[in-house]
Amino acid sequence: MATATATINLNAIRKNWQKLRSLSSNDAAAVVKANAYGLGLKQVAKALYVEGARIFFVATAEEGAELRSILGEPSDIYVFSGHMVGDTELIKNYNLIPLINSIEQLSRHSKLLREQKFGVQLDTGMNRLGLEPMEWEASKELTLSLNPVLIMSHLACADEPNHKMNINQLNNFLTLTNKINIKKSLAATGGILLGPEYHFDLTRPGIGIYGCSPMQDCLPVLKIDIPVIQIRNIESGETVGYGNTWTSPSKKRIATISAGYADGIFRTIGKKTRLYFEEIGCPIIGRISMDLIGVDITSLNVEPDRLALINSRQTIDKIADDAGTIGYEFLTSLGQRYKRNYTGVAR
Ligand SMILES: *Cc1c(COP(=O)(O)O)cnc(C)c1O
């Protein structure tokens, strides 16, 4: 089989969430948007449910509907994008909690689904989603009369603990929610690490559950193994791959492995990335193709069946860094082609 394997450790996911929960002053939710950061909504959500998670956040009503079908009741499913045109039936039928982020959404929700739970998203400076302070002041009385179940905002710079934006947003959030006796939420993974004054009633970790920065001391969640299709010997002066970008300086042994940029292994991943046989790292050579990568295995004294891209030696964060991106983007770019194996217990 030429298909690469992504092995996802559900026990590690459970333990990482448990750790984020124990770091949180009060309750912790789990963010499972974008197919649980690309790792599989069904398996991940069930594993977290077993671990005790009962509050989930997704990006869209469609994701929420899928999650409700997986979990059933009882669990709270919040939708970051709020109540969009066309979402009403999904919100109602799948019992979702939209996080209202504009006056327009507020009037839509109060008109069409007055009895359905909702939360409010405030903008404290990120200028991405949420009611502006002026809009909030103008609509506060009406909104509160409709009994929102959560007030939240989101930090723009929480992965930089010393950034002054953090304290500015915290102060804005405190001002905007002053004397309001409703459940509050501000912190994602980065915000949890900033300290308890950022935690309020509910934290919303995502990336830390999946074992990536800015979370520290978390368990690795993913392993990627790629089959070797062919091994060849080349002479000094021969080239490998599209565009002849690599010319061999000496006799070499080259393995062609069965994955490429269609599997989220970005062409920009650069010269730092290695493919591992046990503890030995072998460099990528030539351009990464859609489905194939050339690897210099001259240093190995075996003919490997497969090489590892992600393992204990080379983490998601390391690869993401090699590609000039972040773990979030690497994970959500993995693509559909991997054979996904789940270890540990989901249910
Ligand atoms: C994605 C997201 C989260 C989770 O953030 P992480 O950095 O992955 O922990 C929390 N809140 C909001 C509003 C988000 O968009």
mmCIF file of C-alpha atoms and ligand atoms in Angstrom:
data_model
loop_
_atom_site.group_PDB
_atom_site.id
_atom_site.type_symbol
_atom_site.label_atom_id
_atom_site.label_comp_id
_atom_site.label_asym_id
_atom_site.label_seq_id
_atom_site.Cartn_x
_atom_site.Cartn_y
_atom_site.Cartn_z
ATOM 1 C CA MET A 1 0.000 0.000 0.000
ATOM 2 C CA ALA A 2 1.342 3.371 -1.009
ATOM 3 C CA THR A 3 -0.940 5.401 1.247
ATOM 4 C CA ALA A 4 0.736 7.266 4.096
ATOM 5 C CA THR A 5 -0.487 6.670 7.634
ATOM 6 C CA ALA A 6 -1.458 9.301 10.180
ATOM 7 C CA THR A 7 -1.638 7.756 13.641
ATOM 8 C CA ILE A 8 -3.662 9.840 16.065
ATOM 9 C CA ASN A 9 -3.301 9.120 19.749
ATOM 10 C CA LEU A 10 -6.660 9.736 21.420
ATOM 11 C CA ASN A 11 -5.253 9.091 24.886
ATOM 12 C CA ALA A 12 -2.768 11.907 24.364
ATOM 13 C CA ILE A 13 -5.613 14.163 23.197
ATOM 14 C CA ARG A 14 -7.592 13.287 26.327
ATOM 15 C CA LYS A 15 -4.631 13.906 28.630
ATOM 16 C CA ASN A 16 -3.762 17.208 26.972
ATOM 17 C CA TRP A 17 -7.323 18.420 27.420
ATOM 18 C CA GLN A 18 -7.334 17.219 31.032
ATOM 19 C CA LYS A 19 -4.166 19.218 31.630
ATOM 20 C CA LEU A 20 -5.661 22.358 30.081
ATOM 21 C CA ARG A 21 -8.736 21.853 32.218
ATOM 22 C CA SER A 22 -6.670 21.521 35.378
ATOM 23 C CA LEU A 23 -4.755 24.691 34.447
ATOM 24 C CA SER A 24 -8.064 26.549 34.041
ATOM 25 C CA SER A 25 -9.498 28.265 37.111
ATOM 26 C CA ASN A 26 -13.019 27.087 36.347
ATOM 27 C CA ASP A 27 -14.547 25.083 33.527
ATOM 28 C CA ALA A 28 -12.816 24.235 30.239
ATOM 29 C CA ALA A 29 -14.496 23.637 26.893
ATOM 30 C CA ALA A 30 -12.927 21.999 23.836
ATOM 31 C CA VAL A 31 -12.552 23.697 20.457
ATOM 32 C CA VAL A 32 -13.098 21.164 17.669
ATOM 33 C CA LYS A 33 -13.619 23.422 14.648
ATOM 34 C CA ALA A 34 -12.231 22.432 11.214
ATOM 35 C CA ASN A 35 -12.711 18.699 11.775
ATOM 36 C CA ALA A 36 -10.967 18.888 15.169
ATOM 37 C CA TYR A 37 -8.005 20.729 13.650
ATOM 38 C CA GLY A 38 -7.874 18.188 10.852
ATOM 39 C CA LEU A 39 -7.552 15.155 13.125
ATOM 40 C CA GLY A 40 -11.120 13.820 12.866
ATOM 41 C CA LEU A 41 -14.166 15.354 14.547
ATOM 42 C CA LYS A 42 -15.901 12.086 15.338
ATOM 43 C CA GLN A 43 -13.035 10.330 17.078
ATOM 44 C CA VAL A 44 -11.671 13.410 18.820
ATOM 45 C CA ALA A 45 -15.037 14.682 20.096
ATOM 46 C CA LYS A 46 -16.009 11.259 21.432
ATOM 47 C CA ALA A 47 -12.680 10.861 23.199
ATOM 48 C CA LEU A 48 -13.016 14.288 24.805
ATOM 49 C CA TYR A 49 -16.593 13.524 25.813
ATOM 50 C CA VAL A 50 -15.432 10.361 27.575
ATOM 51 C CA GLU A 51 -12.828 12.469 29.332
ATOM 52 C CA GLY A 52 -15.590 14.735 30.644
ATOM 53 C CA ALA A 53 -15.801 17.554 28.112
ATOM 54 C CA ARG A 54 -19.403 18.772 27.800
ATOM 55 C CA ILE A 55 -18.916 22.175 26.157
ATOM 56 C CA PHE A 56 -17.667 22.376 22.571
ATOM 57 C CA PHE A 57 -16.958 25.199 20.145
ATOM 58 C CA VAL A 58 -17.091 24.975 16.356
ATOM 59 C CA ALA A 59 -16.768 27.588 13.603
ATOM 60 C CA THR A 60 -19.966 27.045 11.607
ATOM 61 C CA ALA A 61 -23.511 25.802 12.119
ATOM 62 C CA GLU A 62 -22.804 22.941 9.694
ATOM 63 C CA GLU A 63 -19.908 21.785 11.884
ATOM 64 C CA GLY A 64 -22.195 22.104 14.885
ATOM 65 C CA ALA A 65 -24.861 19.923 13.281
ATOM 66 C CA GLU A 66 -22.280 17.257 12.516
ATOM 67 C CA LEU A 67 -20.988 17.375 16.078
ATOM 68 C CA ARG A 68 -24.501 17.091 17.525
ATOM 69 C CA SER A 69 -25.092 13.990 15.396
ATOM 70 C CA ILE A 70 -21.894 12.506 16.836
ATOM 71 C CA LEU A 71 -22.448 13.395 20.480
ATOM 72 C CA GLY A 72 -26.192 13.492 20.906
ATOM 73 C CA GLU A 73 -27.295 15.233 24.087
ATOM 74 C CA PRO A 74 -26.372 16.507 26.596
ATOM 75 C CA SER A 75 -23.601 18.825 25.551
ATOM 76 C CA ASP A 76 -23.391 22.512 24.709
ATOM 77 C CA ILE A 77 -22.261 23.292 21.173
ATOM 78 C CA TYR A 78 -21.312 26.913 20.558
ATOM 79 C CA VAL A 79 -20.911 28.336 17.043
ATOM 80 C CA PHE A 80 -18.321 31.112 16.641
ATOM 81 C CA SER A 81 -19.812 32.474 13.410
ATOM 82 C CA GLY A 82 -23.103 33.122 15.186
ATOM 83 C CA HIS A 83 -26.505 33.119 13.514
ATOM 84 C CA MET A 84 -26.043 33.655 9.774
ATOM 85 C CA VAL A 85 -28.751 33.802 7.122
ATOM 86 C CA GLY A 86 -29.578 30.162 6.380
ATOM 87 C CA ASP A 87 -28.431 28.864 9.801
ATOM 88 C CA THR A 88 -31.787 29.083 11.575
ATOM 89 C CA GLU A 89 -32.998 25.542 10.862
ATOM 90 C CA LEU A 90 -29.650 23.990 11.791
ATOM 91 C CA ILE A 91 -29.426 25.960 15.029
ATOM 92 C CA LYS A 92 -32.943 24.889 15.970
ATOM 93 C CA ASN A 93 -32.860 21.276 14.817
ATOM 94 C CA TYR A 94 -29.426 20.484 16.229
ATOM 95 C CA ASN A 95 -29.748 22.616 19.339
ATOM 96 C CA LEU A 96 -26.722 24.838 18.720
ATOM 97 C CA ILE A 97 -25.758 27.985 20.612
ATOM 98 C CA PRO A 98 -24.797 30.778 18.206
ATOM 99 C CA LEU A 99 -22.353 33.399 19.436
ATOM 100 C CA ILE A 100 -24.038 36.542 18.202
ATOM 101 C CA ASN A 101 -21.478 38.961 16.815
ATOM 102 C CA SER A 102 -23.444 41.839 15.281
ATOM 103 C CA ILE A 103 -26.625 43.828 15.749
ATOM 104 C CA GLU A 104 -27.897 42.246 12.545
ATOM 105 C CA GLN A 105 -27.417 38.759 14.016
ATOM 106 C CA LEU A 106 -29.031 39.834 17.257
ATOM 107 C CA SER A 107 -32.194 40.986 15.540
ATOM 108 C CA ARG A 108 -32.243 37.886 13.328
ATOM 109 C CA HIS A 109 -31.924 35.635 16.359
ATOM 110 C CA SER A 110 -34.512 37.464 18.465
ATOM 111 C CA LYS A 111 -36.950 37.483 15.546
ATOM 112 C CA LEU A 112 -36.534 33.902 14.330
ATOM 113 C CA LEU A 113 -35.398 31.859 17.335
ATOM 114 C CA ARG A 114 -36.220 33.832 20.434
ATOM 115 C CA GLU A 115 -36.443 30.698 22.585
ATOM 116 C CA GLN A 116 -33.113 29.275 21.442
ATOM 117 C CA LYS A 117 -30.064 29.775 23.699
ATOM 118 C CA PHE A 118 -27.390 32.155 22.439
ATOM 119 C CA GLY A 119 -24.144 33.769 23.529
ATOM 120 C CA VAL A 120 -22.624 37.163 22.738
ATOM 121 C CA GLN A 121 -19.241 37.817 21.208
ATOM 122 C CA LEU A 122 -17.623 41.176 21.987
ATOM 123 C CA ASP A 123 -14.746 42.784 20.153
ATOM 124 C CA THR A 124 -12.088 43.853 22.662
ATOM 125 C CA GLY A 125 -9.555 44.925 20.039
ATOM 126 C CA MET A 126 -8.840 42.108 17.622
ATOM 127 C CA ASN A 127 -11.319 43.522 15.091
ATOM 128 C CA ARG A 128 -12.259 40.121 13.762
ATOM 129 C CA LEU A 129 -15.646 39.071 15.167
ATOM 130 C CA GLY A 130 -17.889 40.578 17.782
ATOM 131 C CA LEU A 131 -19.946 43.611 18.722
ATOM 132 C CA GLU A 132 -17.931 46.826 18.926
ATOM 133 C CA PRO A 133 -18.021 48.552 22.351
ATOM 134 C CA MET A 134 -20.411 51.228 21.015
ATOM 135 C CA GLU A 135 -22.738 48.624 19.531
ATOM 136 C CA TRP A 136 -22.648 46.700 22.798
ATOM 137 C CA GLU A 137 -23.543 49.787 24.818
ATOM 138 C CA ALA A 138 -26.451 50.486 22.476
ATOM 139 C CA SER A 139 -27.791 46.939 22.462
ATOM 140 C CA LYS A 140 -26.834 45.764 25.941
ATOM 141 C CA GLU A 141 -30.185 46.250 27.605
ATOM 142 C CA LEU A 142 -32.118 44.481 24.865
ATOM 143 C CA THR A 143 -29.528 41.693 24.638
ATOM 144 C CA LEU A 144 -29.494 41.038 28.371
ATOM 145 C CA SER A 145 -33.291 40.960 28.432
ATOM 146 C CA LEU A 146 -33.061 37.993 26.041
ATOM 147 C CA ASN A 147 -30.901 36.069 28.561
ATOM 148 C CA PRO A 148 -27.662 35.174 26.771
ATOM 149 C CA VAL A 149 -25.889 32.188 28.328
ATOM 150 C CA LEU A 150 -22.288 33.322 27.646
ATOM 151 C CA ILE A 151 -20.344 36.500 26.935
ATOM 152 C CA MET A 152 -17.015 35.962 25.235
ATOM 153 C CA SER A 153 -14.180 37.699 23.471
ATOM 154 C CA HIS A 154 -10.932 36.513 21.867
ATOM 155 C CA LEU A 155 -7.305 37.543 22.415
ATOM 156 C CA ALA A 156 -5.183 38.538 19.427
ATOM 157 C CA CYS A 157 -1.704 38.123 20.955
ATOM 158 C CA ALA A 158 -2.070 35.510 23.686
ATOM 159 C CA ASP A 159 0.858 33.490 22.346
ATOM 160 C CA GLU A 160 3.121 36.442 23.229
ATOM 161 C CA PRO A 161 2.817 36.681 27.028
ATOM 162 C CA ASN A 162 4.493 40.084 27.260
ATOM 163 C CA HIS A 163 2.470 41.749 24.536
ATOM 164 C CA LYS A 164 0.608 44.754 25.911
ATOM 165 C CA MET A 165 -2.409 43.849 23.783
ATOM 166 C CA ASN A 166 -3.213 41.088 26.298
ATOM 167 C CA ILE A 167 -3.729 43.371 29.254
ATOM 168 C CA ASN A 168 -5.505 45.946 27.061
ATOM 169 C CA GLN A 169 -8.005 43.352 25.888
ATOM 170 C CA LEU A 170 -8.428 41.996 29.414
ATOM 171 C CA ASN A 171 -9.228 45.490 30.681
ATOM 172 C CA ASN A 172 -11.625 46.119 27.815
ATOM 173 C CA PHE A 173 -13.391 42.828 28.542
ATOM 174 C CA LEU A 174 -13.652 43.646 32.236
ATOM 175 C CA THR A 175 -15.097 47.072 31.432
ATOM 176 C CA LEU A 176 -17.596 45.782 28.887
ATOM 177 C CA THR A 177 -18.833 42.991 31.163
ATOM 178 C CA ASN A 178 -18.716 44.925 34.426
ATOM 179 C CA LYS A 179 -21.608 44.054 36.789
ATOM 180 C CA ILE A 180 -23.043 41.583 34.289
ATOM 181 C CA ASN A 181 -23.840 38.306 35.932
ATOM 182 C CA ILE A 182 -23.508 35.953 32.978
ATOM 183 C CA LYS A 183 -20.915 33.252 32.291
ATOM 184 C CA LYS A 184 -17.787 34.779 30.725
ATOM 185 C CA SER A 185 -15.046 33.416 28.508
ATOM 186 C CA LEU A 186 -11.878 35.059 27.157
ATOM 187 C CA ALA A 187 -9.010 32.571 26.997
ATOM 188 C CA ALA A 188 -8.018 30.035 24.338
ATOM 189 C CA THR A 189 -4.848 27.934 24.820
ATOM 190 C CA GLY A 190 -2.552 30.974 24.914
ATOM 191 C CA GLY A 191 -4.873 32.822 27.294
ATOM 192 C CA ILE A 192 -4.906 29.877 29.722
ATOM 193 C CA LEU A 193 -1.122 30.159 29.970
ATOM 194 C CA LEU A 194 -1.322 33.922 30.644
ATOM 195 C CA GLY A 195 -2.733 33.212 34.101
ATOM 196 C CA PRO A 196 -5.935 32.958 36.096
ATOM 197 C CA GLU A 197 -7.057 36.569 35.612
ATOM 198 C CA TYR A 198 -7.694 35.600 31.973
ATOM 199 C CA HIS A 199 -9.718 32.457 32.739
ATOM 200 C CA PHE A 200 -13.145 33.739 33.862
ATOM 201 C CA ASP A 201 -15.847 31.009 33.948
ATOM 202 C CA LEU A 202 -14.896 29.043 30.871
ATOM 203 C CA THR A 203 -11.707 28.586 28.829
ATOM 204 C CA ARG A 204 -11.712 27.551 25.165
ATOM 205 C CA PRO A 205 -8.549 25.575 24.404
ATOM 206 C CA GLY A 206 -7.996 24.226 20.900
ATOM 207 C CA ILE A 207 -4.406 23.840 19.738
ATOM 208 C CA GLY A 208 -3.096 22.724 23.145
ATOM 209 C CA ILE A 209 -5.404 19.711 23.023
ATOM 210 C CA TYR A 210 -3.674 18.747 19.795
ATOM 211 C CA GLY A 211 -0.231 18.969 21.356
ATOM 212 C CA CYS A 212 1.111 22.148 19.773
ATOM 213 C CA SER A 213 2.617 25.490 20.740
ATOM 214 C CA PRO A 214 1.943 27.669 22.687
ATOM 215 C CA MET A 215 1.059 24.733 24.968
ATOM 216 C CA GLN A 216 4.150 23.379 26.705
ATOM 217 C CA ASP A 217 4.804 19.902 28.065
ATOM 218 C CA CYS A 218 1.899 18.373 26.210
ATOM 219 C CA LEU A 219 1.829 14.884 24.764
ATOM 220 C CA PRO A 220 2.439 14.333 21.056
ATOM 221 C CA VAL A 221 -0.801 13.458 19.331
ATOM 222 C CA LEU A 222 0.245 12.638 15.779
ATOM 223 C CA LYS A 223 2.672 10.358 13.993
ATOM 224 C CA ILE A 224 3.019 10.308 10.214
ATOM 225 C CA ASP A 225 4.632 7.382 8.388
ATOM 226 C CA ILE A 226 5.178 7.383 4.646
ATOM 227 C CA PRO A 227 5.840 4.251 2.544
ATOM 228 C CA VAL A 228 8.977 4.025 0.434
ATOM 229 C CA ILE A 229 7.972 3.142 -3.130
ATOM 230 C CA GLN A 230 11.402 2.809 -4.709
ATOM 231 C CA ILE A 231 15.105 3.062 -3.852
ATOM 232 C CA ARG A 232 17.788 3.887 -6.427
ATOM 233 C CA ASN A 233 21.498 4.547 -6.568
ATOM 234 C CA ILE A 234 22.652 7.693 -8.344
ATOM 235 C CA GLU A 235 26.032 8.949 -9.469
ATOM 236 C CA SER A 236 27.682 12.258 -8.790
ATOM 237 C CA GLY A 237 26.237 14.916 -11.138
ATOM 238 C CA GLU A 238 22.766 13.317 -11.518
ATOM 239 C CA THR A 239 19.713 15.383 -10.640
ATOM 240 C CA VAL A 240 16.562 14.510 -8.663
ATOM 241 C CA GLY A 241 13.021 15.814 -9.104
ATOM 242 C CA TYR A 242 11.216 18.581 -11.020
ATOM 243 C CA GLY A 243 13.270 21.471 -12.305
ATOM 244 C CA ASN A 244 16.623 19.753 -11.654
ATOM 245 C CA THR A 245 16.957 21.865 -8.502
ATOM 246 C CA TRP A 246 19.231 19.320 -6.807
ATOM 247 C CA THR A 247 22.375 17.837 -8.274
ATOM 248 C CA SER A 248 24.092 15.041 -6.443
ATOM 249 C CA PRO A 249 27.602 15.890 -5.237
ATOM 250 C CA SER A 250 28.563 12.206 -4.966
ATOM 251 C CA LYS A 251 27.249 8.652 -5.187
ATOM 252 C CA LYS A 252 23.972 8.536 -3.236
ATOM 253 C CA ARG A 253 21.067 6.302 -2.399
ATOM 254 C CA ILE A 254 17.694 7.933 -2.934
ATOM 255 C CA ALA A 255 14.336 6.757 -1.614
ATOM 256 C CA THR A 256 11.167 7.987 -3.295
ATOM 257 C CA ILE A 257 8.389 8.173 -0.711
ATOM 258 C CA SER A 258 4.654 8.233 -1.314
ATOM 259 C CA ALA A 259 3.385 11.623 -0.084
ATOM 260 C CA GLY A 260 3.693 15.211 -1.200
ATOM 261 C CA TYR A 261 2.170 18.647 -1.061
ATOM 262 C CA ALA A 262 -1.305 17.155 -1.611
ATOM 263 C CA ASP A 263 -0.824 15.696 1.868
ATOM 264 C CA GLY A 264 0.016 19.039 3.442
ATOM 265 C CA ILE A 265 3.763 18.597 3.112
ATOM 266 C CA PHE A 266 4.333 22.089 1.798
ATOM 267 C CA ARG A 267 6.852 22.676 -1.001
ATOM 268 C CA THR A 268 8.316 25.415 1.195
ATOM 269 C CA ILE A 269 9.158 22.962 3.947
ATOM 270 C CA GLY A 270 12.790 23.611 3.259
ATOM 271 C CA LYS A 271 16.096 22.021 3.910
ATOM 272 C CA LYS A 272 15.658 21.551 7.646
ATOM 273 C CA THR A 273 12.996 18.857 7.474
ATOM 274 C CA ARG A 274 14.124 15.253 7.807
ATOM 275 C CA LEU A 275 12.475 11.908 7.185
ATOM 276 C CA TYR A 276 13.277 9.525 9.987
ATOM 277 C CA PHE A 277 14.282 5.902 10.030
ATOM 278 C CA GLU A 278 14.254 5.142 13.739
ATOM 279 C CA GLU A 279 16.596 7.785 15.182
ATOM 280 C CA ILE A 280 18.306 8.742 11.935
ATOM 281 C CA GLY A 281 17.132 11.814 10.032
ATOM 282 C CA CYS A 282 17.461 11.780 6.231
ATOM 283 C CA PRO A 283 17.263 15.026 4.229
ATOM 284 C CA ILE A 284 14.616 15.843 1.617
ATOM 285 C CA ILE A 285 16.204 16.500 -1.751
ATOM 286 C CA GLY A 286 14.856 18.172 -4.859
ATOM 287 C CA ARG A 287 11.375 19.633 -5.140
ATOM 288 C CA ILE A 288 8.458 18.105 -3.274
ATOM 289 C CA SER A 289 5.926 16.799 -5.836
ATOM 290 C CA MET A 290 2.184 16.424 -5.341
ATOM 291 C CA ASP A 291 2.479 12.754 -4.346
ATOM 292 C CA LEU A 292 6.196 12.024 -4.087
ATOM 293 C CA ILE A 293 9.298 13.211 -2.250
ATOM 294 C CA GLY A 294 12.955 12.291 -2.799
ATOM 295 C CA VAL A 295 14.916 11.468 0.344
ATOM 296 C CA ASP A 296 18.666 10.939 0.685
ATOM 297 C CA ILE A 297 19.017 7.647 2.585
ATOM 298 C CA THR A 298 22.740 7.184 1.913
ATOM 299 C CA SER A 299 23.429 7.242 5.652
ATOM 300 C CA LEU A 300 21.181 4.232 6.334
ATOM 301 C CA ASN A 301 22.522 0.712 6.138
ATOM 302 C CA VAL A 302 19.070 -0.776 5.602
ATOM 303 C CA GLU A 303 16.386 -0.496 2.935
ATOM 304 C CA PRO A 304 13.497 1.070 4.857
ATOM 305 C CA ASP A 305 9.864 0.184 4.037
ATOM 306 C CA ARG A 306 8.687 3.504 5.404
ATOM 307 C CA LEU A 307 10.042 6.752 6.794
ATOM 308 C CA ALA A 308 8.521 8.954 9.485
ATOM 309 C CA LEU A 309 7.717 12.618 8.905
ATOM 310 C CA ILE A 310 6.239 13.302 12.341
ATOM 311 C CA ASN A 311 7.569 11.415 15.343
ATOM 312 C CA SER A 312 9.135 12.114 18.723
ATOM 313 C CA ARG A 313 12.197 13.570 16.966
ATOM 314 C CA GLN A 314 10.357 15.897 14.625
ATOM 315 C CA THR A 315 7.218 17.477 16.025
ATOM 316 C CA ILE A 316 4.343 19.282 14.296
ATOM 317 C CA ASP A 317 5.691 22.596 15.586
ATOM 318 C CA LYS A 318 9.144 21.851 14.157
ATOM 319 C CA ILE A 319 7.800 20.986 10.700
ATOM 320 C CA ALA A 320 5.480 23.988 10.737
ATOM 321 C CA ASP A 321 8.444 26.168 11.595
ATOM 322 C CA ASP A 322 10.469 24.643 8.731
ATOM 323 C CA ALA A 323 7.623 25.629 6.395
ATOM 324 C CA GLY A 324 7.365 29.158 7.802
ATOM 325 C CA THR A 325 3.953 28.515 9.301
ATOM 326 C CA ILE A 326 2.278 27.380 12.527
ATOM 327 C CA GLY A 327 1.070 24.022 13.827
ATOM 328 C CA TYR A 328 -2.553 25.076 13.250
ATOM 329 C CA GLU A 329 -1.967 25.440 9.516
ATOM 330 C CA PHE A 330 0.065 22.261 9.189
ATOM 331 C CA LEU A 331 -2.616 20.199 10.977
ATOM 332 C CA THR A 332 -5.549 21.602 9.044
ATOM 333 C CA SER A 333 -3.717 21.116 5.718
ATOM 334 C CA LEU A 334 -3.079 17.387 6.064
ATOM 335 C CA GLY A 335 -5.647 16.508 3.413
ATOM 336 C CA GLN A 336 -7.928 13.555 2.884
ATOM 337 C CA ARG A 337 -5.503 10.940 1.641
ATOM 338 C CA TYR A 338 -3.904 9.610 4.819
ATOM 339 C CA LYS A 339 -5.043 6.356 6.290
ATOM 340 C CA ARG A 340 -5.982 7.600 9.716
ATOM 341 C CA ASN A 341 -5.337 5.149 12.533
ATOM 342 C CA TYR A 342 -6.659 5.956 15.973
ATOM 343 C CA THR A 343 -4.958 4.572 19.062
ATOM 344 C CA GLY A 344 -6.262 4.908 22.577
ATOM 345 C CA VAL A 345 -9.893 4.760 23.533
ATOM 346 C CA ALA A 346 -12.614 6.896 22.007
ATOM 347 C CA ARG A 347 -15.638 5.139 23.416
HETATM 348 C C1 LIG B 1 -9.880 28.831 17.328
HETATM 349 C C2 LIG B 1 -10.397 29.592 18.480
HETATM 350 C C3 LIG B 1 -10.135 29.173 19.797
HETATM 351 C C4 LIG B 1 -9.136 28.086 20.117
HETATM 352 O O1 LIG B 1 -7.842 28.681 20.002
HETATM 353 P P1 LIG B 1 -6.496 27.867 20.254
HETATM 354 O O2 LIG B 1 -5.437 28.890 20.054
HETATM 355 O O3 LIG B 1 -6.468 26.804 19.213
HETATM 356 O O4 LIG B 1 -6.535 27.321 21.628
HETATM 357 C C5 LIG B 1 -10.791 29.823 20.836
HETATM 358 N N1 LIG B 1 -11.612 30.871 20.594
HETATM 359 C C6 LIG B 1 -11.853 31.339 19.350
HETATM 360 C C7 LIG B 1 -12.762 32.501 19.155
HETATM 361 C C8 LIG B 1 -11.252 30.716 18.244
HETATM 362 O O5 LIG B 1 -11.476 31.188 17.010
#
